């Protein structure tokens, strides 16, 4: 954990370092170029486009925003940048409330996903290799149907004349149907259910690689199962925990469909605000500004998580 | 992406050959319409009669259509926005004026309805009315009877008087998640011009909605169809067509849910879906041929029969089956019709105020 | 018990057994991994379990550690029945073949892990970790992570980690298996030194007979789940009780023969394979006519050009091949019957080549007490 531990490199690392200009290095560059290109095409370029729109002004035109660059008299290039959208994000408390609402829902859902997914992943990882695929398939199976269908299935289960309420009424446990749908509870349930596999899979991937003898070693050294889990399994599963949390948290923040279908009227999430800006207000620049800030709000905690994960892993 | 490529390709050809675009492949027509919004044989008959191949795409919200149109180069020849949306889109210069000399069946259209649409589309320059409907209250007859002791709903009081809406809270009230239509309806109830952009009028409409708000289960623009049919909600402010669809579903399911619809006596909102030709339509000529075809009384009547929406053709209406024609949910009585009002497009500034007020009403934030 | 300097002093084989394995059998489904083993191990012994892969030696070790549970029988450690006692409550520690060092902890944290679990005060942990790391000469590496260590260094850390709790019994699973030959030999002696110094009872599992011979004060040979023979290394080598043990430990020439004469003080065995009759000056209790084996170690055979006078056992053959190994040479001699036997001679003189060349006709002879008659 101390800094000097990182300074001392293992002696074996030296022969592995590539020399400049060697074929291996070219190969490595080619290999890293593919994801870089991917990032450029599917992340950087769209980001720049959206950024550009966020700096324009809304207009009744096709497209419905002003150009940033215009030629005046075909001679002078005039640049028109409008930062008012970003300022407005701070003027109206709605945006802050929506961002915080989204972050809260995403964070709570992520934590629940983690607590539910960890035992599942651990269970699967401890099965015989031949039977693991079966359990993994059970986790993955719902993904082969449309997400919308699965959300509707939950609506069918939760609604006032749905399965849960019918059974409870039949058993005489309740006399009035419980309001399960159109509540924050339903939103959490929908998000946790939908994103659970995104948590299970990375956790499974790290736990599957976990050397069972390490657990035995800790037991041998006097650790009870709980202690063994906390001091060995959990720290070693940390990369999976971080990856799973990112994969659940990030899309959950931007989630639109689940709160729209399962949430109550007062469920306020940033995805809805963005939708309103784009479709109800037809203010593409404002919608873009909301999206850009959402991205920044997301990227910062992800970076923090990543660096934390890397730090506690040492050289990983 | 494909549209973009096709557009670029067409542009290249245009440059090289310098001939009118529609001369290149004039046997094609690209239509973008609402889902489930034609009779089964409407398109096939058109293709057979004219030899024009139709590419038929569907959407399910005005917002999706608008986003496509505003992004530009949609490549569609016929689109079907709601009139108030068309009004704003026309200001952005999206549409091509109709050449009415090519529409000999235009004369079949109801002059009164054309005059109403002219509020959105001055002089009916860009669009012909396709189907129209209303926004009213859809309700579960048994549950309303049980709680309010009435067989039919005749007044908006049921929702806008908190003591009455409270009685329906337990069985579920849903409201369209559409600020302009919902607030417009509220203003109509208050006797205020539904198209007013005065902040104080907006405040009055919002206040009225706030009184209803605690008793509302959810705000959504399509979820209620299913919920009304299954009995999960008992009252909804919604589109007549959707509520009639819920009624059909409940009848088919034989689940004992009996659904009613009414436009209350204080009046309600009237909407028009209209057909228009985008400015950059690659086959404008064929689009006119199609519009003229749609305006044929027998074609229009067949669509109304199928989709259970009222059409805007005086010549077609007598051909519509009595079952549809005499359903007050589809064809309101003259008395109700005189109390219907239409929505205008709002200024961008007012749209923002409206959306904000709506969000605040819903979430308290 | 608090001082690392405690030694084996009073403890010795004369005490009551420290580890008692009573009729232990372990089955995995139909497979019998350990078959009815009973064994006593005394305090401060360094006991080696020697066997090939699949012989059940690791399963037995894991049952001692508590990772597996006997299907039948029971294990007592220091008089306490271990049945139902989980690993974390046993007075036992194990050094794993893979070392099983925690990759996310430094060397010091690895070694201190067991002490922290025992609730030892932080300062005391630090002191004992340092002490233990010094013992294994890893004091300078306390802050490294396992992946920054060489194989030998990891082995020392693993040893330190398993010793720091001062277990009554230390189990070592192939402790030197991952090291190269030279390092292995050095470490063997170090391991013995540490064992003597601490007086801890060691049970070492290994497949390497040299390692077992070097380390063990006593050893047991396992085959197919059974304990074939137990004894001091010398006894096992010189007095194997079966062909398996004779062949497993060291090289041996094995002759099949028929017992022709069985007296209390000697036996004669007629071997068709060797083409002669063997004379062995110890009796066995078997009926004449029974098929037995005579085992003769290669270093116990002399080579000569002439028949040595008065020799009890002589066979004639031709030198087939010679391997020079530095300290000794290995001769492969083809007997008249076609059987190949192995003879090793020390290289006593530096200048001389071997006395014999390939194709030389030689006589192989050994004394009456050099061979062992094996009935099984």
mmCIF file of N, CA, C and O in Angstrom, chain B residues 99-160:
data_model
loop_
_atom_site.group_PDB
_atom_site.id
_atom_site.type_symbol
_atom_site.label_atom_id
_atom_site.label_comp_id
_atom_site.label_asym_id
_atom_site.label_seq_id
_atom_site.Cartn_x
_atom_site.Cartn_y
_atom_site.Cartn_z
ATOM 1 N N UNK B 99 -50.336 21.516 -54.438
ATOM 2 C CA UNK B 99 -50.850 21.973 -55.727
ATOM 3 C C UNK B 99 -52.269 21.429 -55.838
ATOM 4 O O UNK B 99 -52.503 20.290 -56.223
ATOM 5 N N UNK B 100 -53.233 22.293 -55.417
ATOM 6 C CA UNK B 100 -54.600 21.790 -55.302
ATOM 7 C C UNK B 100 -55.218 21.480 -56.657
ATOM 8 O O UNK B 100 -56.227 20.768 -56.743
ATOM 9 N N UNK B 101 -54.596 21.980 -57.722
ATOM 10 C CA UNK B 101 -55.112 21.654 -59.052
ATOM 11 C C UNK B 101 -54.961 20.165 -59.341
ATOM 12 O O UNK B 101 -55.643 19.603 -60.180
ATOM 13 N N UNK B 102 -54.055 19.534 -58.617
ATOM 14 C CA UNK B 102 -53.853 18.102 -58.807
ATOM 15 C C UNK B 102 -54.726 17.276 -57.870
ATOM 16 O O UNK B 102 -54.653 16.055 -57.878
ATOM 17 N N UNK B 103 -55.507 17.965 -57.020
ATOM 18 C CA UNK B 103 -56.315 17.242 -56.031
ATOM 19 C C UNK B 103 -57.790 17.456 -56.354
ATOM 20 O O UNK B 103 -58.476 18.249 -55.711
ATOM 21 N N UNK B 104 -58.307 16.761 -57.340
ATOM 22 C CA UNK B 104 -59.679 17.004 -57.750
ATOM 23 C C UNK B 104 -60.680 16.567 -56.689
ATOM 24 O O UNK B 104 -61.788 17.058 -56.644
ATOM 25 N N UNK B 105 -60.255 15.667 -55.783
ATOM 26 C CA UNK B 105 -61.169 15.215 -54.725
ATOM 27 C C UNK B 105 -61.159 16.128 -53.499
ATOM 28 O O UNK B 105 -61.813 15.844 -52.507
ATOM 29 N N UNK B 106 -60.371 17.199 -53.578
ATOM 30 C CA UNK B 106 -60.269 18.141 -52.445
ATOM 31 C C UNK B 106 -61.644 18.671 -52.065
ATOM 32 O O UNK B 106 -61.920 18.954 -50.903
ATOM 33 N N UNK B 107 -62.521 18.745 -53.058
ATOM 34 C CA UNK B 107 -63.863 19.309 -52.850
ATOM 35 C C UNK B 107 -64.684 18.482 -51.855
ATOM 36 O O UNK B 107 -65.649 18.962 -51.286
ATOM 37 N N UNK B 108 -64.272 17.228 -51.637
ATOM 38 C CA UNK B 108 -65.014 16.374 -50.713
ATOM 39 C C UNK B 108 -64.841 16.787 -49.253
ATOM 40 O O UNK B 108 -65.575 16.326 -48.384
ATOM 41 N N UNK B 109 -63.833 17.608 -48.978
ATOM 42 C CA UNK B 109 -63.504 17.924 -47.578
ATOM 43 C C UNK B 109 -64.530 18.852 -46.952
ATOM 44 O O UNK B 109 -65.088 19.735 -47.610
ATOM 45 N N UNK B 110 -64.738 18.648 -45.642
ATOM 46 C CA UNK B 110 -65.700 19.417 -44.858
ATOM 47 C C UNK B 110 -65.178 20.843 -44.674
ATOM 48 O O UNK B 110 -64.121 21.068 -44.072
ATOM 49 N N UNK B 111 -65.920 21.810 -45.170
ATOM 50 C CA UNK B 111 -65.466 23.206 -45.147
ATOM 51 C C UNK B 111 -65.275 23.701 -43.722
ATOM 52 O O UNK B 111 -64.341 24.450 -43.422
ATOM 53 N N UNK B 112 -66.169 23.242 -42.822
ATOM 54 C CA UNK B 112 -66.087 23.713 -41.436
ATOM 55 C C UNK B 112 -64.778 23.258 -40.799
ATOM 56 O O UNK B 112 -64.099 24.012 -40.116
ATOM 57 N N UNK B 113 -64.435 21.990 -41.078
ATOM 58 C CA UNK B 113 -63.197 21.467 -40.496
ATOM 59 C C UNK B 113 -61.980 22.130 -41.144
ATOM 60 O O UNK B 113 -61.000 22.433 -40.470
ATOM 61 N N UNK B 114 -62.067 22.378 -42.459
ATOM 62 C CA UNK B 114 -60.959 23.061 -43.139
ATOM 63 C C UNK B 114 -60.728 24.433 -42.517
ATOM 64 O O UNK B 114 -59.584 24.860 -42.319
ATOM 65 N N UNK B 115 -61.823 25.087 -42.169
ATOM 66 C CA UNK B 115 -61.703 26.416 -41.560
ATOM 67 C C UNK B 115 -61.014 26.313 -40.199
ATOM 68 O O UNK B 115 -60.173 27.140 -39.845
ATOM 69 N N UNK B 116 -61.346 25.274 -39.448
ATOM 70 C CA UNK B 116 -60.680 25.082 -38.149
ATOM 71 C C UNK B 116 -59.180 24.835 -38.350
ATOM 72 O O UNK B 116 -58.351 25.382 -37.630
ATOM 73 N N UNK B 117 -58.871 23.992 -39.317
ATOM 74 C CA UNK B 117 -57.466 23.661 -39.550
ATOM 75 C C UNK B 117 -56.692 24.879 -40.055
ATOM 76 O O UNK B 117 -55.497 25.017 -39.797
ATOM 77 N N UNK B 118 -57.405 25.755 -40.702
ATOM 78 C CA UNK B 118 -56.744 26.956 -41.216
ATOM 79 C C UNK B 118 -56.137 27.789 -40.087
ATOM 80 O O UNK B 118 -55.258 28.621 -40.326
ATOM 81 N N UNK B 119 -56.608 27.555 -38.852
ATOM 82 C CA UNK B 119 -55.975 28.254 -37.717
ATOM 83 C C UNK B 119 -54.529 27.799 -37.554
ATOM 84 O O UNK B 119 -53.681 28.531 -37.066
ATOM 85 N N UNK B 120 -54.269 26.553 -37.908
ATOM 86 C CA UNK B 120 -52.905 26.035 -37.830
ATOM 87 C C UNK B 120 -52.169 26.185 -39.161
ATOM 88 O O UNK B 120 -50.969 26.427 -39.203
ATOM 89 N N UNK B 121 -52.922 26.017 -40.236
ATOM 90 C CA UNK B 121 -52.326 26.003 -41.575
ATOM 91 C C UNK B 121 -53.074 27.035 -42.417
ATOM 92 O O UNK B 121 -54.022 26.712 -43.131
ATOM 93 N N UNK B 122 -52.664 28.288 -42.310
ATOM 94 C CA UNK B 122 -53.414 29.369 -42.973
ATOM 95 C C UNK B 122 -53.688 29.045 -44.444
ATOM 96 O O UNK B 122 -52.772 28.619 -45.156
ATOM 97 N N UNK B 123 -54.920 29.255 -44.807
ATOM 98 C CA UNK B 123 -55.400 29.004 -46.180
ATOM 99 C C UNK B 123 -55.228 27.534 -46.580
ATOM 100 O O UNK B 123 -55.196 27.220 -47.773
ATOM 101 N N UNK B 124 -55.068 26.681 -45.627
ATOM 102 C CA UNK B 124 -54.864 25.247 -45.913
ATOM 103 C C UNK B 124 -53.793 25.027 -46.977
ATOM 104 O O UNK B 124 -53.950 24.241 -47.909
ATOM 105 N N UNK B 125 -52.703 25.747 -46.815
ATOM 106 C CA UNK B 125 -51.653 25.753 -47.830
ATOM 107 C C UNK B 125 -50.933 24.401 -47.934
ATOM 108 O O UNK B 125 -50.679 23.918 -49.028
ATOM 109 N N UNK B 126 -50.617 23.817 -46.753
ATOM 110 C CA UNK B 126 -49.683 22.681 -46.765
ATOM 111 C C UNK B 126 -50.330 21.313 -46.560
ATOM 112 O O UNK B 126 -49.699 20.312 -46.836
ATOM 113 N N UNK B 127 -51.543 21.288 -46.011
ATOM 114 C CA UNK B 127 -52.015 19.986 -45.540
ATOM 115 C C UNK B 127 -53.476 19.732 -45.852
ATOM 116 O O UNK B 127 -54.275 20.670 -45.964
ATOM 117 N N UNK B 128 -53.806 18.445 -45.980
ATOM 118 C CA UNK B 128 -55.210 18.057 -46.025
ATOM 119 C C UNK B 128 -55.518 17.297 -44.743
ATOM 120 O O UNK B 128 -54.661 16.574 -44.217
ATOM 121 N N UNK B 129 -56.728 17.479 -44.177
ATOM 122 C CA UNK B 129 -57.065 16.722 -42.966
ATOM 123 C C UNK B 129 -57.209 15.240 -43.304
ATOM 124 O O UNK B 129 -57.719 14.893 -44.371
ATOM 125 N N UNK B 130 -56.719 14.401 -42.387
ATOM 126 C CA UNK B 130 -56.803 12.958 -42.604
ATOM 127 C C UNK B 130 -57.885 12.387 -41.680
ATOM 128 O O UNK B 130 -58.960 12.014 -42.146
ATOM 129 N N UNK B 131 -57.605 12.354 -40.410
ATOM 130 C CA UNK B 131 -58.587 11.900 -39.432
ATOM 131 C C UNK B 131 -58.599 12.917 -38.303
ATOM 132 O O UNK B 131 -57.632 13.646 -38.116
ATOM 133 N N UNK B 132 -59.643 12.925 -37.526
ATOM 134 C CA UNK B 132 -59.670 13.839 -36.386
ATOM 135 C C UNK B 132 -60.333 13.175 -35.193
ATOM 136 O O UNK B 132 -61.021 12.173 -35.315
ATOM 137 N N UNK B 133 -60.068 13.771 -34.044
ATOM 138 C CA UNK B 133 -60.636 13.184 -32.835
ATOM 139 C C UNK B 133 -60.679 14.202 -31.714
ATOM 140 O O UNK B 133 -60.442 15.390 -31.927
ATOM 141 N N UNK B 134 -60.956 13.705 -30.518
ATOM 142 C CA UNK B 134 -61.138 14.605 -29.382
ATOM 143 C C UNK B 134 -60.339 14.098 -28.188
ATOM 144 O O UNK B 134 -59.868 12.972 -28.178
ATOM 145 N N UNK B 135 -60.239 14.965 -27.194
ATOM 146 C CA UNK B 135 -59.693 14.547 -25.911
ATOM 147 C C UNK B 135 -60.817 14.674 -24.885
ATOM 148 O O UNK B 135 -61.438 15.726 -24.773
ATOM 149 N N UNK B 136 -61.105 13.585 -24.221
ATOM 150 C CA UNK B 136 -62.188 13.604 -23.242
ATOM 151 C C UNK B 136 -61.855 12.669 -22.094
ATOM 152 O O UNK B 136 -60.682 12.390 -21.816
ATOM 153 N N UNK B 137 -62.888 12.198 -21.428
ATOM 154 C CA UNK B 137 -62.668 11.316 -20.285
ATOM 155 C C UNK B 137 -63.094 9.896 -20.657
ATOM 156 O O UNK B 137 -64.239 9.666 -21.069
ATOM 157 N N UNK B 138 -62.167 8.985 -20.526
ATOM 158 C CA UNK B 138 -62.493 7.575 -20.662
ATOM 159 C C UNK B 138 -62.668 7.015 -19.258
ATOM 160 O O UNK B 138 -61.941 7.404 -18.347
ATOM 161 N N UNK B 139 -63.652 6.139 -19.069
ATOM 162 C CA UNK B 139 -63.899 5.703 -17.690
ATOM 163 C C UNK B 139 -64.450 4.293 -17.635
ATOM 164 O O UNK B 139 -65.035 3.782 -18.588
ATOM 165 N N UNK B 140 -64.239 3.698 -16.485
ATOM 166 C CA UNK B 140 -64.769 2.373 -16.180
ATOM 167 C C UNK B 140 -66.175 2.562 -15.613
ATOM 168 O O UNK B 140 -66.343 3.089 -14.509
ATOM 169 N N UNK B 141 -67.187 2.161 -16.386
ATOM 170 C CA UNK B 141 -68.565 2.504 -16.044
ATOM 171 C C UNK B 141 -68.962 2.023 -14.642
ATOM 172 O O UNK B 141 -69.541 2.769 -13.853
ATOM 173 N N UNK B 142 -68.610 0.789 -14.325
ATOM 174 C CA UNK B 142 -69.031 0.225 -13.042
ATOM 175 C C UNK B 142 -68.401 0.955 -11.870
ATOM 176 O O UNK B 142 -69.076 1.252 -10.866
ATOM 177 N N UNK B 143 -67.119 1.236 -12.008
ATOM 178 C CA UNK B 143 -66.414 1.871 -10.872
ATOM 179 C C UNK B 143 -66.876 3.310 -10.673
ATOM 180 O O UNK B 143 -66.914 3.800 -9.535
ATOM 181 N N UNK B 144 -67.222 3.991 -11.789
ATOM 182 C CA UNK B 144 -67.721 5.354 -11.678
ATOM 183 C C UNK B 144 -69.097 5.342 -10.988
ATOM 184 O O UNK B 144 -69.378 6.141 -10.097
ATOM 185 N N UNK B 145 -69.892 4.411 -11.416
ATOM 186 C CA UNK B 145 -71.239 4.275 -10.829
ATOM 187 C C UNK B 145 -71.133 4.017 -9.319
ATOM 188 O O UNK B 145 -71.813 4.634 -8.503
ATOM 189 N N UNK B 146 -70.246 3.113 -8.999
ATOM 190 C CA UNK B 146 -70.015 2.727 -7.603
ATOM 191 C C UNK B 146 -69.600 3.926 -6.752
ATOM 192 O O UNK B 146 -70.063 4.110 -5.631
ATOM 193 N N UNK B 147 -68.723 4.751 -7.303
ATOM 194 C CA UNK B 147 -68.127 5.833 -6.497
ATOM 195 C C UNK B 147 -68.854 7.164 -6.616
ATOM 196 O O UNK B 147 -68.851 7.968 -5.691
ATOM 197 N N UNK B 148 -69.426 7.425 -7.815
ATOM 198 C CA UNK B 148 -70.057 8.726 -8.010
ATOM 199 C C UNK B 148 -71.567 8.605 -8.188
ATOM 200 O O UNK B 148 -72.286 9.615 -8.209
ATOM 201 N N UNK B 149 -72.047 7.383 -8.385
ATOM 202 C CA UNK B 149 -73.485 7.180 -8.534
ATOM 203 C C UNK B 149 -74.036 7.661 -9.855
ATOM 204 O O UNK B 149 -75.229 7.952 -9.957
ATOM 205 N N UNK B 150 -73.213 7.789 -10.866
ATOM 206 C CA UNK B 150 -73.716 8.221 -12.180
ATOM 207 C C UNK B 150 -73.394 7.161 -13.232
ATOM 208 O O UNK B 150 -72.437 6.395 -13.082
ATOM 209 N N UNK B 151 -74.191 7.146 -14.304
ATOM 210 C CA UNK B 151 -73.954 6.192 -15.372
ATOM 211 C C UNK B 151 -72.960 6.737 -16.394
ATOM 212 O O UNK B 151 -72.155 5.997 -16.956
ATOM 213 N N UNK B 152 -73.065 8.030 -16.663
ATOM 214 C CA UNK B 152 -72.152 8.647 -17.640
ATOM 215 C C UNK B 152 -71.541 9.900 -17.033
ATOM 216 O O UNK B 152 -72.131 10.545 -16.155
ATOM 217 N N UNK B 153 -70.365 10.217 -17.533
ATOM 218 C CA UNK B 153 -69.709 11.446 -17.071
ATOM 219 C C UNK B 153 -70.107 12.569 -18.017
ATOM 220 O O UNK B 153 -69.981 12.435 -19.233
ATOM 221 N N UNK B 154 -70.601 13.641 -17.460
ATOM 222 C CA UNK B 154 -71.047 14.743 -18.311
ATOM 223 C C UNK B 154 -70.262 16.026 -18.047
ATOM 224 O O UNK B 154 -70.366 16.974 -18.805
ATOM 225 N N UNK B 155 -69.496 16.046 -16.963
ATOM 226 C CA UNK B 155 -68.794 17.295 -16.643
ATOM 227 C C UNK B 155 -67.346 17.009 -16.230
ATOM 228 O O UNK B 155 -67.043 15.966 -15.642
ATOM 229 N N UNK B 156 -66.465 17.957 -16.548
ATOM 230 C CA UNK B 156 -65.068 17.868 -16.105
ATOM 231 C C UNK B 156 -64.957 17.997 -14.592
ATOM 232 O O UNK B 156 -63.891 17.744 -14.028
ATOM 233 N N UNK B 157 -66.049 18.407 -13.953
ATOM 234 C CA UNK B 157 -66.037 18.515 -12.485
ATOM 235 C C UNK B 157 -65.516 17.231 -11.837
ATOM 236 O O UNK B 157 -64.859 17.263 -10.799
ATOM 237 N N UNK B 158 -65.864 16.122 -12.489
ATOM 238 C CA UNK B 158 -65.466 14.815 -11.949
ATOM 239 C C UNK B 158 -63.966 14.772 -11.639
ATOM 240 O O UNK B 158 -63.535 14.177 -10.652
ATOM 241 N N UNK B 159 -63.183 15.424 -12.511
ATOM 242 C CA UNK B 159 -61.744 15.434 -12.262
ATOM 243 C C UNK B 159 -61.260 16.741 -11.647
ATOM 244 O O UNK B 159 -60.386 16.762 -10.787
ATOM 245 N N UNK B 160 -61.834 17.850 -12.096
ATOM 246 C CA UNK B 160 -61.272 19.144 -11.686
ATOM 247 C C UNK B 160 -61.825 19.639 -10.354
ATOM 248 O O UNK B 160 -61.364 20.633 -9.825
#
